[in-house]
PDB file of C-alpha atoms and ligand atoms in Angstrom:
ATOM      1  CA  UNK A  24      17.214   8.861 -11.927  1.00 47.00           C
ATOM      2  CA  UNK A  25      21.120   8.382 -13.059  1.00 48.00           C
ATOM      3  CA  UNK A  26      20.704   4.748 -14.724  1.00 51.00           C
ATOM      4  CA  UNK A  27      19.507   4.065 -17.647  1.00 54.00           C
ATOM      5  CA  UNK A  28      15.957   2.413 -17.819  1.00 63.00           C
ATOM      6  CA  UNK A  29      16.816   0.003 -20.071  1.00 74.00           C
ATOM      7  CA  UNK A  30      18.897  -1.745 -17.680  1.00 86.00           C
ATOM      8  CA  UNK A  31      18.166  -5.086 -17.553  1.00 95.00           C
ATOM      9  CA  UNK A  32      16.588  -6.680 -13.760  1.00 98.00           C
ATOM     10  CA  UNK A  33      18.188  -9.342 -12.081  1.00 98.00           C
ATOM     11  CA  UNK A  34      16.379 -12.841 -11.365  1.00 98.00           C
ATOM     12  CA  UNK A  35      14.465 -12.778  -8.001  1.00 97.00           C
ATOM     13  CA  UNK A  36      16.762 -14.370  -5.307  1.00 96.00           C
ATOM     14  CA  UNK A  37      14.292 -17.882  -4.899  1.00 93.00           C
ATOM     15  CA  UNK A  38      16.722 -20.055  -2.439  1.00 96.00           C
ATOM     16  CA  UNK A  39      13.630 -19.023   0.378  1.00 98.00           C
ATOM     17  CA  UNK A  40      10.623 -20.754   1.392  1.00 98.00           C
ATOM     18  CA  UNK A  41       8.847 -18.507   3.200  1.00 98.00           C
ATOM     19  CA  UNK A  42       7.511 -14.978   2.308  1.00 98.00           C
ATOM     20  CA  UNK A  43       5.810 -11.931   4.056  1.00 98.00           C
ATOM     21  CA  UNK A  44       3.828  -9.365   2.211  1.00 98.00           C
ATOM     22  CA  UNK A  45       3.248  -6.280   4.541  1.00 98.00           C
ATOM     23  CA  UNK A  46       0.915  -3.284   2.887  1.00 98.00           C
ATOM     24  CA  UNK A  47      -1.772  -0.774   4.008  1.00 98.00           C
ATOM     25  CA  UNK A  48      -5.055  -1.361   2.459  1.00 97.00           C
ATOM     26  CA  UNK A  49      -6.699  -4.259   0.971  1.00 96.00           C
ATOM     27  CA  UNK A  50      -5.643  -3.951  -2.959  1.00 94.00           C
ATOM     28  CA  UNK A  51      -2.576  -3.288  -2.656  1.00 97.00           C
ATOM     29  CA  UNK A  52      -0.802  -5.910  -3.747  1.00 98.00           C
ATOM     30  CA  UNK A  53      -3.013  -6.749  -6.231  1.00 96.00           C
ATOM     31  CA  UNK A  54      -2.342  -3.983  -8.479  1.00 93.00           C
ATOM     32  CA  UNK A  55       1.665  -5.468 -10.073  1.00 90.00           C
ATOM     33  CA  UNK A  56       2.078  -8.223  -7.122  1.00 96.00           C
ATOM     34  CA  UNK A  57       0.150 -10.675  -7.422  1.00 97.00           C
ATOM     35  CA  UNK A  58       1.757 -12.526 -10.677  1.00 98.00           C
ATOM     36  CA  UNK A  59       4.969 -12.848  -8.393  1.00 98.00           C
ATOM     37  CA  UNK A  60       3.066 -14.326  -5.522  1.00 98.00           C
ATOM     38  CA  UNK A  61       1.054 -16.929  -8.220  1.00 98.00           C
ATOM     39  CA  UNK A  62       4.388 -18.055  -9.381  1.00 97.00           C
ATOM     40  CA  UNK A  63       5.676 -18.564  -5.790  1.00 98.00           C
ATOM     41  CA  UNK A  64       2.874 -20.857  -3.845  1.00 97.00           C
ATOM     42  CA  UNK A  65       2.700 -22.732  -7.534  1.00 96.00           C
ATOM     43  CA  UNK A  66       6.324 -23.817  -6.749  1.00 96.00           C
ATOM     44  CA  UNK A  67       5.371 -24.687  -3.025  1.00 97.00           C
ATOM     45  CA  UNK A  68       6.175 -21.481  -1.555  1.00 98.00           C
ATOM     46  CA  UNK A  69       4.577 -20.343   1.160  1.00 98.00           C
ATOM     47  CA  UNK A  70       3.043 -16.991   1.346  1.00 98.00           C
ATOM     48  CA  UNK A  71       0.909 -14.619   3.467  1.00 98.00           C
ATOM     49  CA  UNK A  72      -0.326 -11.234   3.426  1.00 98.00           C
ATOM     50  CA  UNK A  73      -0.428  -8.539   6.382  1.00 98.00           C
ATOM     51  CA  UNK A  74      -2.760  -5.715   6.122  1.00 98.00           C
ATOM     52  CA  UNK A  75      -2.051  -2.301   8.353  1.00 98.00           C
ATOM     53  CA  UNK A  76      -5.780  -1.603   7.872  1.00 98.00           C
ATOM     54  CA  UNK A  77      -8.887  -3.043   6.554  1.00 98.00           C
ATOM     55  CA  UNK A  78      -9.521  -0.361   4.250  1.00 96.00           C
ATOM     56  CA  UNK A  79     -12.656   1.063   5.705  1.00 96.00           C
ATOM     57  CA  UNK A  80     -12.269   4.968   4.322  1.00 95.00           C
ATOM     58  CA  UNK A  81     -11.504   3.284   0.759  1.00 91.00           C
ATOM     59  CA  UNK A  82     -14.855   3.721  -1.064  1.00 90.00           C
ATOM     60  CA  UNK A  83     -16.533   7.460  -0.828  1.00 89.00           C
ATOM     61  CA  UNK A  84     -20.173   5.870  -0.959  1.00 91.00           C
ATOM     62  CA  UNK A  85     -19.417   3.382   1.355  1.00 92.00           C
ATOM     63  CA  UNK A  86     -19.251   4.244   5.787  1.00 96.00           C
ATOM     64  CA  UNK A  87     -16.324   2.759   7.501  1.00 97.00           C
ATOM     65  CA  UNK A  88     -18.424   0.142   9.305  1.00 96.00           C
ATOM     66  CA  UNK A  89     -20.285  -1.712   6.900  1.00 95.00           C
ATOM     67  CA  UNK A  90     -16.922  -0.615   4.414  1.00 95.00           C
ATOM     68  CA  UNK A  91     -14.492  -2.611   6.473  1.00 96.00           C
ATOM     69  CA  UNK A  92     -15.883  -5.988   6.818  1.00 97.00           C
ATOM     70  CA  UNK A  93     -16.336  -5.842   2.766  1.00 95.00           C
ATOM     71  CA  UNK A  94     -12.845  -5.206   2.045  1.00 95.00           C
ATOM     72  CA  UNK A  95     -11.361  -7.958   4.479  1.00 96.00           C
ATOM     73  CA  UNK A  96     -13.611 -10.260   2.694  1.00 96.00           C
ATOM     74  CA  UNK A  97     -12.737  -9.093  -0.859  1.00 95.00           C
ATOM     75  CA  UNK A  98      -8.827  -9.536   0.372  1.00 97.00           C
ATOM     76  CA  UNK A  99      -9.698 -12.726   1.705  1.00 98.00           C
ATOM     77  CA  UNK A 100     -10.679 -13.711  -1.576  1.00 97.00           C
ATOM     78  CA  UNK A 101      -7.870 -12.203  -3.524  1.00 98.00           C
ATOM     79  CA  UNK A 102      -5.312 -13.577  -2.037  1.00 98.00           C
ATOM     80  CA  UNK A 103      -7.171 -17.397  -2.229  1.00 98.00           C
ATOM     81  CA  UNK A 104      -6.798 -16.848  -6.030  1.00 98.00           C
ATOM     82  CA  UNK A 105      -2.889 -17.041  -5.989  1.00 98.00           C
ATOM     83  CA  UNK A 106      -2.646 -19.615  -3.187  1.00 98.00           C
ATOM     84  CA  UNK A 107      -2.436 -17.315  -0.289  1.00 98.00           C
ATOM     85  CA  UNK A 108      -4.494 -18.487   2.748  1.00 95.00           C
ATOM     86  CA  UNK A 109      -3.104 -16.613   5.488  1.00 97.00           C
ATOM     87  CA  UNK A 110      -4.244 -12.951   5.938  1.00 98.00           C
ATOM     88  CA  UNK A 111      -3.677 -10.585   8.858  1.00 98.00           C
ATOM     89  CA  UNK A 112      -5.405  -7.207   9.464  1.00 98.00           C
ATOM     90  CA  UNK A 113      -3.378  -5.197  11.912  1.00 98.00           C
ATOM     91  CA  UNK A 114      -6.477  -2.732  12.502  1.00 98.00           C
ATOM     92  CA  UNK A 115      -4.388   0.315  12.025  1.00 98.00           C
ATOM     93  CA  UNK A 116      -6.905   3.561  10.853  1.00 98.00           C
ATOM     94  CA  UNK A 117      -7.099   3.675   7.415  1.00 98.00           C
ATOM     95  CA  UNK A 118      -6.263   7.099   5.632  1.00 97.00           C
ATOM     96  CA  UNK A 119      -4.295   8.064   9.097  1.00 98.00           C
ATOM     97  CA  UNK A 120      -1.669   5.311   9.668  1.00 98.00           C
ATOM     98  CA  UNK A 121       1.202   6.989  11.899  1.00 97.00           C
ATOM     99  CA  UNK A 122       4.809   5.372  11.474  1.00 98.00           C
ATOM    100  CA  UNK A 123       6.032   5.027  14.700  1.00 98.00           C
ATOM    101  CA  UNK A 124       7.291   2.442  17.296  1.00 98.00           C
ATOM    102  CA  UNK A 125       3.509   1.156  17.035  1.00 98.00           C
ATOM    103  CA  UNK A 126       3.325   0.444  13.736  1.00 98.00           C
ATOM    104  CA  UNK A 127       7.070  -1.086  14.058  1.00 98.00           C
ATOM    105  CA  UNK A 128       6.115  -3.584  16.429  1.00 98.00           C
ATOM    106  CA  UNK A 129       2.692  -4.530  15.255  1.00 98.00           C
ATOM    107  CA  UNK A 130       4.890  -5.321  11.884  1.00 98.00           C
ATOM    108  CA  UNK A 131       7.590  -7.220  13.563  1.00 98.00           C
ATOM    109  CA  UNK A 132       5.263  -9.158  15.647  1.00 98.00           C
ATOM    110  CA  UNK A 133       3.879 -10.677  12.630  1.00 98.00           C
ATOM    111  CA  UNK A 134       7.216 -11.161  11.067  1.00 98.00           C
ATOM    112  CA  UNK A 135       8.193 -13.410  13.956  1.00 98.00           C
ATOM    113  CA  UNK A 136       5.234 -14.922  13.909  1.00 98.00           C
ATOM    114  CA  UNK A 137       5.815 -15.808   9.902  1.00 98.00           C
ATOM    115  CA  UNK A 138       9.384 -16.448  10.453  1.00 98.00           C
ATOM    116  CA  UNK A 139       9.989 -14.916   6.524  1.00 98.00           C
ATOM    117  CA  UNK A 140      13.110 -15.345   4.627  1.00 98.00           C
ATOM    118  CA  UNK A 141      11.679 -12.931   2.351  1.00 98.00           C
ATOM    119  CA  UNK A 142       9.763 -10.120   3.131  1.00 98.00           C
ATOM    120  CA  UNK A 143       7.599  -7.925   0.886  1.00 98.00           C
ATOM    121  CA  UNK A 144       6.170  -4.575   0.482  1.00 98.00           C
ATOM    122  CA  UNK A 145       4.829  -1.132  -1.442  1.00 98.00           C
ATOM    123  CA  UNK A 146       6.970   1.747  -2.425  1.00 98.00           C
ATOM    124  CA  UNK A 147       7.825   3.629   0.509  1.00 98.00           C
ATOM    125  CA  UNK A 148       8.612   6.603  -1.472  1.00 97.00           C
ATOM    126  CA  UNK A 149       6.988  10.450  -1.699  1.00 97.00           C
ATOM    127  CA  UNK A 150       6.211   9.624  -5.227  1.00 97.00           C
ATOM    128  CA  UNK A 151       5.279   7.136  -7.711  1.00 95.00           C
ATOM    129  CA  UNK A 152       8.227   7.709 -10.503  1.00 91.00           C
ATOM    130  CA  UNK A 153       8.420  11.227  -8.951  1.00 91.00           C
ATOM    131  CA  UNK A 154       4.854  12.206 -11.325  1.00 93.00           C
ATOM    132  CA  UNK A 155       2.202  10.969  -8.551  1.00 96.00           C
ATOM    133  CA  UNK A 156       2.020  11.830  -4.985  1.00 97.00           C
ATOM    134  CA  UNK A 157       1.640   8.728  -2.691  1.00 98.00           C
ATOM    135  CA  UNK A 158      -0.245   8.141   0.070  1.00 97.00           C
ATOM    136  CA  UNK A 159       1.216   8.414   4.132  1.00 98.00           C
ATOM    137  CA  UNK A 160      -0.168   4.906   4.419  1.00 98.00           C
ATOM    138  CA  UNK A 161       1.843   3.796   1.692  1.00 98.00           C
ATOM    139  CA  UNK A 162       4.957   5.940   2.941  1.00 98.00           C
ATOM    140  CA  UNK A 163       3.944   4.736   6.651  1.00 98.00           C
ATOM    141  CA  UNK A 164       3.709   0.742   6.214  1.00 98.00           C
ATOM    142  CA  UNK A 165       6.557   0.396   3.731  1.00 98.00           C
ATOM    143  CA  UNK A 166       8.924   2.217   5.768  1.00 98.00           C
ATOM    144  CA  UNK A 167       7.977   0.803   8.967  1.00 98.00           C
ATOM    145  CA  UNK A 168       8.252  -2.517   7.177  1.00 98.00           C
ATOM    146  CA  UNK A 169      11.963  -2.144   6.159  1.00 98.00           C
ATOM    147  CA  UNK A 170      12.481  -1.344   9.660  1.00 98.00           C
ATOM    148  CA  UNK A 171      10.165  -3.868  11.437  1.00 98.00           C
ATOM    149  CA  UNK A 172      12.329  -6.831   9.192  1.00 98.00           C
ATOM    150  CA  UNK A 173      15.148  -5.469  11.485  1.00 97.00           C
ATOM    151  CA  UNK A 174      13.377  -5.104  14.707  1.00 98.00           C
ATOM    152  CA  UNK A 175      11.989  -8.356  14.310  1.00 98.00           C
ATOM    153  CA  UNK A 176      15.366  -9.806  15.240  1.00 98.00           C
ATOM    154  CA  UNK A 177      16.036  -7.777  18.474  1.00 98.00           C
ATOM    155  CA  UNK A 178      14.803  -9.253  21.720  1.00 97.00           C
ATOM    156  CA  UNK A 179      15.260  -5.828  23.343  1.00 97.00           C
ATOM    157  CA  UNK A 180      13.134  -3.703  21.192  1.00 97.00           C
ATOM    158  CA  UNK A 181      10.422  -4.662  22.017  1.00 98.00           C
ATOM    159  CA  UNK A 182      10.278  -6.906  24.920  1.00 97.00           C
ATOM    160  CA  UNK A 183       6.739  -7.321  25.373  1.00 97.00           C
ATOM    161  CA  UNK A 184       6.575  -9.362  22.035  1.00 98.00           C
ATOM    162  CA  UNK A 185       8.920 -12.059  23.422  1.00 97.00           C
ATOM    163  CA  UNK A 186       6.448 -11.936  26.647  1.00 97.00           C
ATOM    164  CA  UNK A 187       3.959 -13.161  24.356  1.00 97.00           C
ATOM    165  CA  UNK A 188       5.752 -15.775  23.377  1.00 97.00           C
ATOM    166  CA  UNK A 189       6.994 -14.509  20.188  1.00 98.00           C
ATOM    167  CA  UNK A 190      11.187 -15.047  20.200  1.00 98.00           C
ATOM    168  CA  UNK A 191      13.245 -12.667  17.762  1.00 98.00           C
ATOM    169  CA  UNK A 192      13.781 -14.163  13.973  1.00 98.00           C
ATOM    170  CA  UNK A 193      16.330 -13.070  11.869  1.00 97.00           C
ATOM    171  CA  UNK A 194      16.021 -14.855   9.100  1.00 98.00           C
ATOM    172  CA  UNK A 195      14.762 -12.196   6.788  1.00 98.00           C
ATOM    173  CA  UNK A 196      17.470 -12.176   4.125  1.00 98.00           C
ATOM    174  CA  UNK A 197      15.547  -9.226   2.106  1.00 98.00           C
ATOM    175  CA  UNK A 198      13.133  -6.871   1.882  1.00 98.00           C
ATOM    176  CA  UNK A 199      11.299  -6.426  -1.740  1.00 98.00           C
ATOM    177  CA  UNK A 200       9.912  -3.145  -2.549  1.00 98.00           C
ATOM    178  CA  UNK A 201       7.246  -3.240  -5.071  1.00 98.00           C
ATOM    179  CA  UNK A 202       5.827  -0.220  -7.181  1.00 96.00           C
ATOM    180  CA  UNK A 203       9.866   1.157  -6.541  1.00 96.00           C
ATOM    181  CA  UNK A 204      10.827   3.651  -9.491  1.00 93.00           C
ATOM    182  CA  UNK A 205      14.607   2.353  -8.695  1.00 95.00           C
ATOM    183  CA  UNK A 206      13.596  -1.910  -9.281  1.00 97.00           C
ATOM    184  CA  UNK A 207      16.375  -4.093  -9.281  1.00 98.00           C
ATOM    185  CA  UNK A 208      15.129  -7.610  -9.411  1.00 98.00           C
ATOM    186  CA  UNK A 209      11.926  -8.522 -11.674  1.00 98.00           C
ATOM    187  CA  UNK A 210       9.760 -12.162 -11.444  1.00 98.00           C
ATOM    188  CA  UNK A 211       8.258 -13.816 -14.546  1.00 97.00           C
ATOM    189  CA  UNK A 212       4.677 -12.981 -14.941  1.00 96.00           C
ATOM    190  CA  UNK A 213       3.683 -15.395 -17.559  1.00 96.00           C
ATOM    191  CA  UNK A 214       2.159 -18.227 -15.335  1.00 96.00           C
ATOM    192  CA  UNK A 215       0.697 -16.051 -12.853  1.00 97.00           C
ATOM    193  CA  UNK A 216      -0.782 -13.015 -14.710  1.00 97.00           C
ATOM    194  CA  UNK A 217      -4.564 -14.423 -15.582  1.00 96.00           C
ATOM    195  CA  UNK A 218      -4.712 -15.274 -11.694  1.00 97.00           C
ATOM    196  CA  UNK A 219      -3.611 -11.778 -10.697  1.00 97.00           C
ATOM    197  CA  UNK A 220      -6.143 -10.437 -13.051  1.00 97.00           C
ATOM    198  CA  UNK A 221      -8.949 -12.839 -11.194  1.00 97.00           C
ATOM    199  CA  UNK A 222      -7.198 -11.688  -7.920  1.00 97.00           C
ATOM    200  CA  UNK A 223      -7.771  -8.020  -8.648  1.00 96.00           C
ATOM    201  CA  UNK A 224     -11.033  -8.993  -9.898  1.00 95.00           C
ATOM    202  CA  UNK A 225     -12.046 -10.425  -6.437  1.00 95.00           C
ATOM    203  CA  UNK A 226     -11.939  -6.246  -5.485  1.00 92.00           C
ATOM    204  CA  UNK A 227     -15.049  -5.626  -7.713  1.00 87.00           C
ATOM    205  CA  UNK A 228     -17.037  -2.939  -5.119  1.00 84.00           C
ATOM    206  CA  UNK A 229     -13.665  -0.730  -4.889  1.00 83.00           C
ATOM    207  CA  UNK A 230     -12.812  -0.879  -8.443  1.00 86.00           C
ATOM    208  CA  UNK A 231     -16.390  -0.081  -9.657  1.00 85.00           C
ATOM    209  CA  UNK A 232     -16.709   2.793  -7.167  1.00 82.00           C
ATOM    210  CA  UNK A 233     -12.779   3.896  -8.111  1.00 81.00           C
ATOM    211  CA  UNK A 234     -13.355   4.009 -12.055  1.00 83.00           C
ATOM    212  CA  UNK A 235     -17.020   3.161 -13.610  1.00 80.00           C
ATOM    213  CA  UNK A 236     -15.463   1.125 -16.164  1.00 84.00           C
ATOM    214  CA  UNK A 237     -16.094  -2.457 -16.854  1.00 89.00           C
ATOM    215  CA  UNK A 238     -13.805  -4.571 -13.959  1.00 91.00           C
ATOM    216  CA  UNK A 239     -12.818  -7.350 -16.248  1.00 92.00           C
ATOM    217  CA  UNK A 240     -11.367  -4.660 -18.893  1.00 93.00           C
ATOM    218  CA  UNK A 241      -9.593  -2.701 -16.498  1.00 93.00           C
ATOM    219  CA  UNK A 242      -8.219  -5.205 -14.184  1.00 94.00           C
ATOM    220  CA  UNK A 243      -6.975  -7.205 -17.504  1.00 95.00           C
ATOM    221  CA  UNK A 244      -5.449  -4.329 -19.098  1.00 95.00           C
ATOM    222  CA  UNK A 245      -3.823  -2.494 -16.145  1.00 95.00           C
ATOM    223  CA  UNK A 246      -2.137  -5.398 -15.115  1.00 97.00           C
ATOM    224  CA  UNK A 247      -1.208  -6.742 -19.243  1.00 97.00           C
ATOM    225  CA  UNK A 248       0.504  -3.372 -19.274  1.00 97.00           C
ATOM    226  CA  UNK A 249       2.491  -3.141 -15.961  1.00 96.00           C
ATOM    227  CA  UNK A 250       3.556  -6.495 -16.454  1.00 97.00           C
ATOM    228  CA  UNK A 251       4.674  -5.705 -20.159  1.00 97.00           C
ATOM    229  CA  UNK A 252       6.043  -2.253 -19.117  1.00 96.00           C
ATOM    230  CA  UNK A 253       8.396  -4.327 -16.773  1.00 97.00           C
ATOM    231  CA  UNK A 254       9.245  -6.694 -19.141  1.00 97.00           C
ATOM    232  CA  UNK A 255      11.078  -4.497 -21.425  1.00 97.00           C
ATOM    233  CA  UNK A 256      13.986  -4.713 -18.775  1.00 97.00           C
ATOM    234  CA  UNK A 257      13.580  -8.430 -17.975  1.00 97.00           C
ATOM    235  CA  UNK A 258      14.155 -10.349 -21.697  1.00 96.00           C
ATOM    236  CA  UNK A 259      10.421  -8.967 -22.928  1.00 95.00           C
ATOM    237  CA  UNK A 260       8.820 -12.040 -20.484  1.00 95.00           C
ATOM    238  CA  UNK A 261       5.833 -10.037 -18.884  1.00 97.00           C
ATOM    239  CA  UNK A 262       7.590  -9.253 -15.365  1.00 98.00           C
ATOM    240  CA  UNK A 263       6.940  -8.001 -11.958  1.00 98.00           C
ATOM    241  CA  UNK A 264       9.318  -5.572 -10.826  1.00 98.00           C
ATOM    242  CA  UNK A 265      10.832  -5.145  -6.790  1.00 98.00           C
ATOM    243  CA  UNK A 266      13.658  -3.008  -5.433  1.00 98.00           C
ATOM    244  CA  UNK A 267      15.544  -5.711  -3.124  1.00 98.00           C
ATOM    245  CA  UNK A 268      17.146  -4.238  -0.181  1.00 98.00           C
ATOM    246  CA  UNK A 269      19.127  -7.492   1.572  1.00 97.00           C
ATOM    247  CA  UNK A 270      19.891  -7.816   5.118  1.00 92.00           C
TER     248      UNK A 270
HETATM  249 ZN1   ZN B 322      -3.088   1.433  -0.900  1.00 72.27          ZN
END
């Protein structure tokens, strides 16, 4: 990385009243995200979430089947806890997600179906600040959601979406990358940070079959030092950091 880390992030863009958050598994925004998306629906924003899977091969003890229907309800639950009441599962296979004109068009069918100004998503990147290795779901959805924003506004891409009845919006003015090693924009935490703890909290099976520790300590803690981490570039406010790519 050639800048500096202390520089400092710019305000959020908030002249938008609709947003789109596009990940893989159930989770995944709740681990840094879901402070931003508090602060949002509190000031009448409307938000919903878009899952590529359901996040059946998530928990080692756990089969798909009876895995699956456990997770949607956990994410169900999550996102109620920062005013989210809208949430897709696109049914992609969890673990095995393939970007692709599939993936593309499942993505940008539910874009113009949410007619977003803003659209969000996970780091699309190999690595996590180049030290951890991350997943080809992560990779898979991000990417194809930078490009599905795009697609999204092209009749001729894919046609059979507008034969369904869903007509082309372009009215996504960005595309926020969350988890990005190269953030450019940051959101104030402060209001929204208990109910992202609670949110995380709602994911009690996978983070007591992920770590053994107590859920309330590590959810709390994790998220108290992200959002502190963050705020060193954002006037010390506890902060949630995106990379905003606009269109
Ligand atoms: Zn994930």
């Amino acid at each position: 990385m050639s800048e500096p880390t202390t520089r400092q992030l710019q305000p959020m863009p908030d002249d938008w009243q609709r947003a789109l958050a596009v990940v893989a598994h159930p989770d995944d925004l709740e681990y840094g995200c879901a402070a931003a998306i508090a602060s949002w629906t509190d000031a009448g924003r409307e938000v919903c979430y878009v899952l590529a899977t359901r996040g059946e091969a998530g928990i080692d003890t756990l089969e798909p089947a009876k895995c699956a229907p456990l997770r949607e309800r956990e994410q169900r639950a999550s996102a109620a806890v920062v005013g989210v009441s809208e949430v897709d599962f696109l049914g992609h296979a969890d673990g095995v997600i393939e970007y692709g004109p599939a993936l593309r068009r499942d993505i940008a069918a539910a874009v113009r179906r949410h007619r977003p100004e803003l659209v969000i998503t996970l780091n699309h990147r190999d690595t996590w600040g180049g030290t951890y290795w991350n997943t080809p779901d992560h990779v898979a959805v991000g990417r194809a959601t930078l490009d599905a924003a795009g697609d999204a506004g092209n009749r001729w891409i894919f046609p059979e979406l507008v034969e369904r009845g869903l007509e082309p919006w372009n009215g996504v003015r960005w595309v926020a990358v969350a988890g990005s090693d190269s953030p450019t924009h940051a959101v104030d935490a402060t209001a929204g940070l208990e109910r992202a703890v609670r949110s995380l909290l709602e994911h009690r099976t996978h983070i007591e079959a992920l770590t053994g520790e107590d859920p309330e300590a590590y959810a709390r803690g994790l998220l108290t030092g992200f959002a502190e981490e963050t705020g060193k570039r954002f006037g010390n406010r506890p902060a949630v950091a995106f990379e905003v790519f606009s269109r």
